Short mmCIF file of C-alpha atoms and ligand atoms in Angstrom, two decimals:
data_model
loop_
_atom_site.label_atom_id
_atom_site.label_comp_id
_atom_site.label_asym_id
_atom_site.label_seq_id
_atom_site.Cartn_x
_atom_site.Cartn_y
_atom_site.Cartn_z
CA MET A 156 -13.30 125.53 -19.87
CA ILE A 157 -12.51 123.51 -22.93
CA ILE A 158 -9.02 122.41 -23.24
CA PHE A 159 -7.57 121.49 -26.14
CA ALA A 160 -5.36 118.36 -26.19
CA PRO A 161 -2.46 118.50 -28.70
CA VAL A 162 -2.98 116.60 -31.66
CA PHE A 163 0.61 115.21 -33.00
CA GLN A 164 0.52 114.40 -36.27
CA MET A 165 3.62 112.55 -37.13
CA SER A 166 5.05 113.19 -40.87
CA MET A 167 6.17 110.01 -42.82
CA GLU A 168 8.07 110.69 -46.15
CA LEU A 169 7.86 107.90 -48.54
CA ILE A 170 11.29 107.98 -50.78
CA GLN A 171 11.70 105.80 -53.91
CA SER A 172 14.96 106.51 -55.26
CA SER A 173 18.35 106.30 -53.49
CA GLN A 174 19.64 109.51 -54.43
CA GLU A 175 16.76 111.10 -52.67
CA LEU A 176 17.57 109.09 -49.73
CA ARG A 177 20.94 110.04 -49.62
CA ASN A 178 19.73 113.93 -49.75
CA ARG A 179 17.17 113.50 -47.11
CA LEU A 180 19.17 111.73 -44.83
CA SER A 181 22.53 114.02 -45.04
CA GLU A 182 20.55 116.52 -43.51
CA MET A 183 18.82 114.28 -40.86
CA LYS A 184 22.62 112.55 -39.67
CA ALA A 185 23.73 115.93 -38.48
CA LYS A 186 20.41 115.96 -35.94
CA GLY A 187 20.99 112.43 -34.82
CA THR A 188 21.09 108.91 -35.06
CA ILE A 189 19.52 106.99 -37.76
CA GLY A 190 17.95 103.05 -37.08
CA PHE A 191 17.10 100.78 -39.71
CA VAL A 192 14.62 98.22 -40.71
CA PRO A 193 14.93 96.62 -43.72
CA THR A 194 11.80 94.65 -44.93
CA MET A 195 10.38 93.03 -47.62
CA GLY A 196 6.91 94.48 -47.17
CA ALA A 197 3.58 93.25 -46.66
CA LEU A 198 3.96 94.60 -43.35
CA HIS A 199 2.40 92.81 -39.77
CA SER A 200 2.66 93.13 -36.01
CA GLY A 201 6.26 91.77 -36.25
CA HIS A 202 7.74 94.12 -38.36
CA LEU A 203 6.15 97.01 -36.54
CA SER A 204 7.88 95.84 -33.21
CA LEU A 205 11.14 96.42 -34.86
CA VAL A 206 9.84 99.81 -36.15
CA GLU A 207 8.54 100.49 -32.40
CA ARG A 208 12.03 99.46 -31.12
CA ALA A 209 14.22 101.68 -33.58
CA VAL A 210 11.75 104.65 -33.06
CA CYS A 211 12.29 104.55 -29.12
CA GLU A 212 16.25 103.97 -29.75
CA CYS A 213 16.86 106.27 -32.41
CA ASP A 214 16.25 109.86 -33.66
CA ASN A 215 15.65 108.89 -37.36
CA VAL A 216 14.36 105.77 -38.46
CA VAL A 217 13.97 104.28 -41.84
CA VAL A 218 11.84 101.35 -42.88
CA SER A 219 12.52 99.65 -46.33
CA ILE A 220 10.42 97.96 -48.44
CA PHE A 221 12.30 95.86 -51.16
CA VAL A 222 11.36 92.48 -52.33
CA ASN A 223 14.94 91.49 -53.33
CA PRO A 224 14.98 89.20 -56.12
CA THR A 225 18.77 87.85 -55.48
CA GLN A 226 17.54 86.15 -52.26
CA PHE A 227 15.10 84.02 -54.31
CA ASN A 228 16.25 80.58 -55.51
CA ASP A 229 12.47 79.89 -56.50
CA ARG A 230 11.30 82.03 -59.41
CA ALA A 231 7.68 81.27 -58.36
CA ASP A 232 8.44 82.05 -54.58
CA LEU A 233 9.26 85.41 -55.84
CA GLU A 234 6.18 86.32 -58.09
CA ARG A 235 4.10 85.04 -55.48
CA TYR A 236 5.86 87.27 -52.72
CA PRO A 237 2.89 89.72 -51.34
CA ARG A 238 3.18 93.33 -52.28
CA ASN A 239 0.80 95.92 -51.40
CA LEU A 240 3.11 99.48 -50.61
CA ASP A 241 -0.41 101.66 -50.01
CA ALA A 242 -1.33 98.84 -47.33
CA ASP A 243 2.32 99.00 -45.84
CA MET A 244 2.20 102.71 -45.65
CA GLN A 245 -0.79 102.69 -43.35
CA MET A 246 0.23 100.25 -41.14
CA LEU A 247 3.54 102.19 -40.43
CA ARG A 248 1.70 105.57 -40.18
CA ASN A 249 1.49 105.70 -36.43
CA THR A 250 4.71 103.77 -35.75
CA GLY A 251 7.08 106.96 -35.49
CA CYS A 252 8.81 106.22 -38.40
CA HIS A 253 10.10 108.95 -40.40
CA PHE A 254 11.08 107.65 -43.80
CA VAL A 255 9.99 104.86 -46.23
CA PHE A 256 11.97 103.85 -48.43
CA ALA A 257 10.81 101.77 -51.35
CA PRO A 258 13.18 101.65 -54.43
CA THR A 259 13.30 99.75 -57.50
CA VAL A 260 15.24 96.86 -58.51
CA ASP A 261 17.13 98.94 -60.77
CA ASP A 262 18.10 101.63 -58.08
CA ILE A 263 19.20 98.76 -56.34
CA TYR A 264 21.27 97.11 -58.38
CA PRO A 265 22.28 99.27 -61.75
CA GLU A 266 24.30 96.06 -62.64
CA PRO A 267 24.41 92.66 -61.48
CA ASP A 268 26.37 92.19 -58.03
CA THR A 269 28.62 89.54 -58.32
CA ARG A 270 29.86 89.39 -55.25
CA THR A 271 30.06 86.49 -53.00
CA PHE A 272 30.43 86.15 -49.19
CA ASP A 273 32.41 83.89 -46.97
CA PHE A 274 29.81 83.29 -44.31
CA GLU A 275 32.38 80.67 -42.44
CA GLY A 276 30.09 77.68 -42.65
CA LEU A 277 26.94 79.39 -41.48
CA ASP A 278 25.56 79.30 -45.00
CA THR A 279 25.88 75.77 -45.63
CA VAL A 280 23.39 74.42 -42.87
CA MET A 281 19.19 74.56 -42.57
CA GLU A 282 18.26 77.46 -45.02
CA GLY A 283 21.10 77.49 -46.71
CA LYS A 284 21.03 74.23 -47.43
CA PHE A 285 17.73 74.20 -48.91
CA ARG A 286 17.91 77.50 -50.57
CA PRO A 287 20.81 77.52 -52.49
CA GLY A 288 22.39 81.26 -53.12
CA HIS A 289 20.00 82.85 -50.54
CA PHE A 290 22.21 84.09 -48.33
CA ASN A 291 24.31 85.28 -50.26
CA GLY A 292 21.39 87.42 -51.97
CA VAL A 293 20.50 88.47 -48.67
CA ALA A 294 24.04 89.70 -47.71
CA GLN A 295 24.29 91.70 -51.40
CA VAL A 296 20.91 93.72 -50.71
CA VAL A 297 21.49 94.39 -46.95
CA SER A 298 25.19 95.83 -47.84
CA ARG A 299 23.74 97.72 -50.28
CA LEU A 300 21.03 99.14 -48.30
CA PHE A 301 23.44 99.70 -45.41
CA SER A 302 26.00 101.84 -47.90
CA MET A 303 22.42 104.06 -48.58
CA VAL A 304 21.38 104.55 -45.50
CA GLU A 305 24.36 104.65 -43.30
CA PRO A 306 22.43 103.57 -40.20
CA ASP A 307 23.94 103.50 -36.38
CA LYS A 308 21.69 100.71 -35.96
CA ALA A 309 19.97 97.89 -37.41
CA TYR A 310 17.00 95.87 -36.61
CA PHE A 311 16.70 92.06 -37.58
CA GLY A 312 14.01 89.39 -36.44
CA LEU A 313 14.88 86.32 -34.17
CA LYS A 314 12.41 84.63 -36.50
CA ASP A 315 15.34 84.28 -39.14
CA PHE A 316 18.14 83.23 -36.59
CA GLN A 317 19.95 82.40 -39.41
CA GLN A 318 19.62 85.51 -41.51
CA LEU A 319 20.69 87.48 -38.30
CA ALA A 320 23.93 85.30 -37.90
CA ILE A 321 24.41 85.99 -41.49
CA VAL A 322 24.13 89.88 -41.08
CA LYS A 323 26.30 89.88 -38.30
CA GLN A 324 29.18 88.10 -40.26
CA MET A 325 28.87 90.08 -42.84
CA VAL A 326 29.07 93.36 -41.20
CA SER A 327 32.18 91.91 -39.22
CA GLN A 328 33.26 90.73 -42.61
CA LEU A 329 32.87 94.29 -44.42
CA GLN A 330 33.99 95.58 -40.90
CA LEU A 331 30.82 97.96 -41.12
CA ASN A 332 30.42 100.77 -38.25
CA VAL A 333 26.35 99.48 -37.62
CA GLU A 334 25.34 98.11 -34.29
CA ILE A 335 22.93 94.90 -35.21
CA ILE A 336 19.71 94.90 -32.81
CA PRO A 337 17.91 91.41 -32.66
CA CYS A 338 14.49 91.23 -31.80
CA SER A 339 11.91 88.83 -30.33
CA ILE A 340 10.17 86.77 -32.60
CA ILE A 341 5.99 88.24 -32.55
CA ARG A 342 3.56 85.25 -32.94
CA GLU A 343 -0.14 84.90 -33.81
CA GLU A 344 -2.69 84.16 -31.06
CA ASN A 345 -2.17 80.51 -31.96
CA GLY A 346 1.48 80.87 -31.47
CA LEU A 347 2.56 80.49 -35.52
CA ALA A 348 5.36 83.12 -36.06
CA MET A 349 4.13 86.18 -37.46
CA SER A 350 5.04 86.12 -41.53
CA SER A 351 4.36 87.75 -44.71
CA ARG A 352 4.06 84.36 -46.17
CA ASN A 353 1.11 83.56 -43.75
CA GLU A 354 -1.44 85.74 -45.70
CA LEU A 355 -0.80 83.51 -48.48
CA LEU A 356 -2.27 80.51 -46.09
CA SER A 357 -6.23 79.47 -46.12
CA GLU A 358 -7.75 79.67 -42.73
CA GLU A 359 -7.39 75.97 -42.37
CA GLU A 360 -3.97 76.03 -43.14
CA ARG A 361 -3.21 78.95 -40.70
CA LYS A 362 -4.98 77.01 -38.19
CA ASN A 363 -3.15 74.01 -38.15
CA ALA A 364 0.50 75.72 -38.42
CA ALA A 365 0.00 76.07 -35.17
CA ILE A 366 1.43 73.04 -34.51
CA ILE A 367 4.68 74.30 -35.49
CA TYR A 368 4.94 76.22 -32.42
CA LYS A 369 3.37 73.64 -29.87
CA THR A 370 5.82 70.98 -31.22
CA LEU A 371 8.78 73.89 -30.52
CA THR A 372 7.12 74.74 -26.80
CA ASN A 373 7.11 70.79 -26.09
CA ALA A 374 10.44 70.10 -27.37
CA VAL A 375 11.80 72.43 -24.76
CA LYS A 376 10.27 69.95 -22.36
CA LEU A 377 11.41 67.01 -23.58
CA THR A 378 15.34 68.52 -23.82
CA GLY A 379 17.26 66.18 -22.00
CA LYS A 380 14.67 63.54 -21.70
CA TYR A 381 15.10 62.36 -24.89
CA SER A 382 18.53 62.30 -26.82
CA VAL A 383 19.23 64.86 -29.72
CA THR A 384 18.73 62.47 -32.74
CA GLN A 385 15.25 60.83 -30.84
CA LEU A 386 14.29 64.30 -30.26
CA ILE A 387 14.51 65.55 -33.86
CA GLN A 388 12.79 62.63 -35.14
CA TRP A 389 9.84 63.33 -32.64
CA MET A 390 9.41 66.72 -33.69
CA LYS A 391 9.11 66.08 -37.12
CA ASP A 392 6.82 63.31 -36.36
CA GLU A 393 4.88 65.47 -34.37
CA ILE A 394 4.74 67.89 -37.09
CA ASN A 395 4.32 65.60 -40.16
CA ASN A 396 1.46 63.91 -38.21
CA ASN A 397 -0.57 67.05 -39.06
CA HIS A 398 -2.14 66.33 -43.20
CA TYR A 399 -1.34 69.93 -43.92
CA MET A 400 2.50 69.88 -43.39
CA ASP A 401 5.57 68.65 -44.85
CA VAL A 402 8.68 69.01 -42.86
CA GLU A 403 11.71 70.12 -44.53
CA TYR A 404 14.02 69.58 -41.96
CA VAL A 405 14.35 69.82 -38.08
CA GLU A 406 17.94 70.72 -36.69
CA ILE A 407 19.25 71.44 -33.39
CA VAL A 408 21.93 73.83 -33.37
CA ASP A 409 24.48 75.83 -31.56
CA VAL A 410 23.25 79.47 -31.36
CA GLY A 411 26.96 80.61 -32.15
CA ASN A 412 28.11 78.62 -35.04
CA LEU A 413 24.38 77.08 -36.19
CA GLN A 414 26.70 73.80 -36.35
CA PRO A 415 24.22 70.63 -35.37
CA VAL A 416 24.72 69.72 -31.52
CA LYS A 417 25.59 66.12 -30.76
CA ASP A 418 24.14 65.94 -27.31
CA TRP A 419 22.98 67.96 -24.17
CA ASN A 420 26.38 68.22 -22.71
CA HIS A 421 26.85 70.72 -25.32
CA THR A 422 28.24 74.17 -23.64
CA GLY A 423 26.36 77.34 -24.69
CA LYS A 424 22.62 77.95 -25.73
CA ILE A 425 21.01 75.54 -27.82
CA LEU A 426 18.42 76.02 -30.67
CA ALA A 427 15.74 74.23 -32.36
CA CYS A 428 14.73 75.01 -35.71
CA VAL A 429 12.30 73.81 -38.16
CA ALA A 430 11.25 74.61 -41.93
CA THR A 431 8.24 72.77 -43.41
CA TRP A 432 5.91 73.02 -46.29
CA CYS A 433 2.42 73.90 -45.27
CA GLY A 434 0.45 73.57 -48.44
CA LYS A 435 2.33 75.74 -51.28
CA VAL A 436 3.63 78.16 -48.14
CA ARG A 437 7.18 77.26 -46.59
CA LEU A 438 7.23 78.50 -42.77
CA ILE A 439 10.14 78.76 -40.79
CA ASP A 440 10.52 78.79 -36.72
CA ASN A 441 12.82 78.61 -34.27
CA MET A 442 13.16 78.25 -30.10
CA VAL A 443 15.74 78.12 -27.74
CA LEU A 444 16.06 74.68 -26.08
CA ASN A 445 18.01 74.99 -22.71
P1 LIG B 291 10.74 90.37 -44.15
O1 LIG B 291 9.97 91.37 -44.47
O2 LIG B 291 10.36 89.01 -43.99
O3 LIG B 291 12.29 90.03 -44.68
O4 LIG B 291 11.14 90.35 -42.57
C1 LIG B 291 12.05 91.86 -42.17
C2 LIG B 291 12.18 91.72 -40.70
O5 LIG B 291 11.18 91.52 -39.70
C3 LIG B 291 13.55 90.55 -40.72
O6 LIG B 291 14.75 90.99 -39.85
C4 LIG B 291 12.31 89.44 -39.71
O7 LIG B 291 13.26 88.94 -39.22
C5 LIG B 291 11.48 90.27 -39.21
N1 LIG B 291 10.19 89.66 -38.76
C6 LIG B 291 9.55 88.83 -40.00
N2 LIG B 291 8.72 88.49 -39.22
C7 LIG B 291 9.15 88.52 -37.96
C8 LIG B 291 8.36 88.20 -36.52
N3 LIG B 291 7.07 87.47 -36.22
N4 LIG B 291 8.74 88.50 -35.44
C9 LIG B 291 9.76 89.47 -35.55
N5 LIG B 291 10.39 89.94 -36.28
C10 LIG B 291 10.06 89.04 -37.48
#
């Protein structure tokens, strides 16, 4: 007897205008919850882990692919940012995602967005200090995308820890009705946090960038043995001793308010955060220390 196994063909729709998205989603909303994964494309397994979680938890899943100009404070970085919609569609095909929303800049910003947000100090440290205006741009685009998708849940990676804190702050400031779901950092085999920017690294740089993860995991072991200041210096030296690396900052902060921690008597969770250049590519990573 021949048994025919059923073949499930997931259909996934590419939508390129906000109007079309609104039309399609208004039908879907009646049928269940909406999960949303905002991305800038050049997808990798880190992004897919967010999509897979959304598919498990929501009836309809929208993934946006939009390289947001307002969050780039460096024009060269914006121009260099990898873009490949066909490859991204291919990556998403078997995830169970329903809609890929890939709008144009004019659709997201029919006129310039002049809003400024108050992040209560979350934006004055680390990424905010080195990339002025970056988080205001993130809040602009995420709030616009949220108003188009109207998701029940939105998924963000812990790799961009500060971004996650900023998005939560924006949601509470604008009193939006969306649950923000933090998702674990997905790493390459050598420990390097997956990132679209890793595509821009040479093979040698990619290999050497494993020093970031190695330093973070060793920092966990040294927590409490060195003072906070000594540990920061030790981490900077460890990473900078690799001649492919040029550290921008190492910070040890409270996970809630992202302010620097002075000593290990600190109550609450403590996070070590790193930003370093590897050649022309800027990489970030973080790890909870306690
Ligand atoms: P991006 O396309 O870089 O804007 O990232 C889109 C989303 O994917 C953000 O919420 C990121 O934090 C998340 N993400 C990026 N890389 C990773 C990773 N390696 N592991 C988990 N989430 C990630």
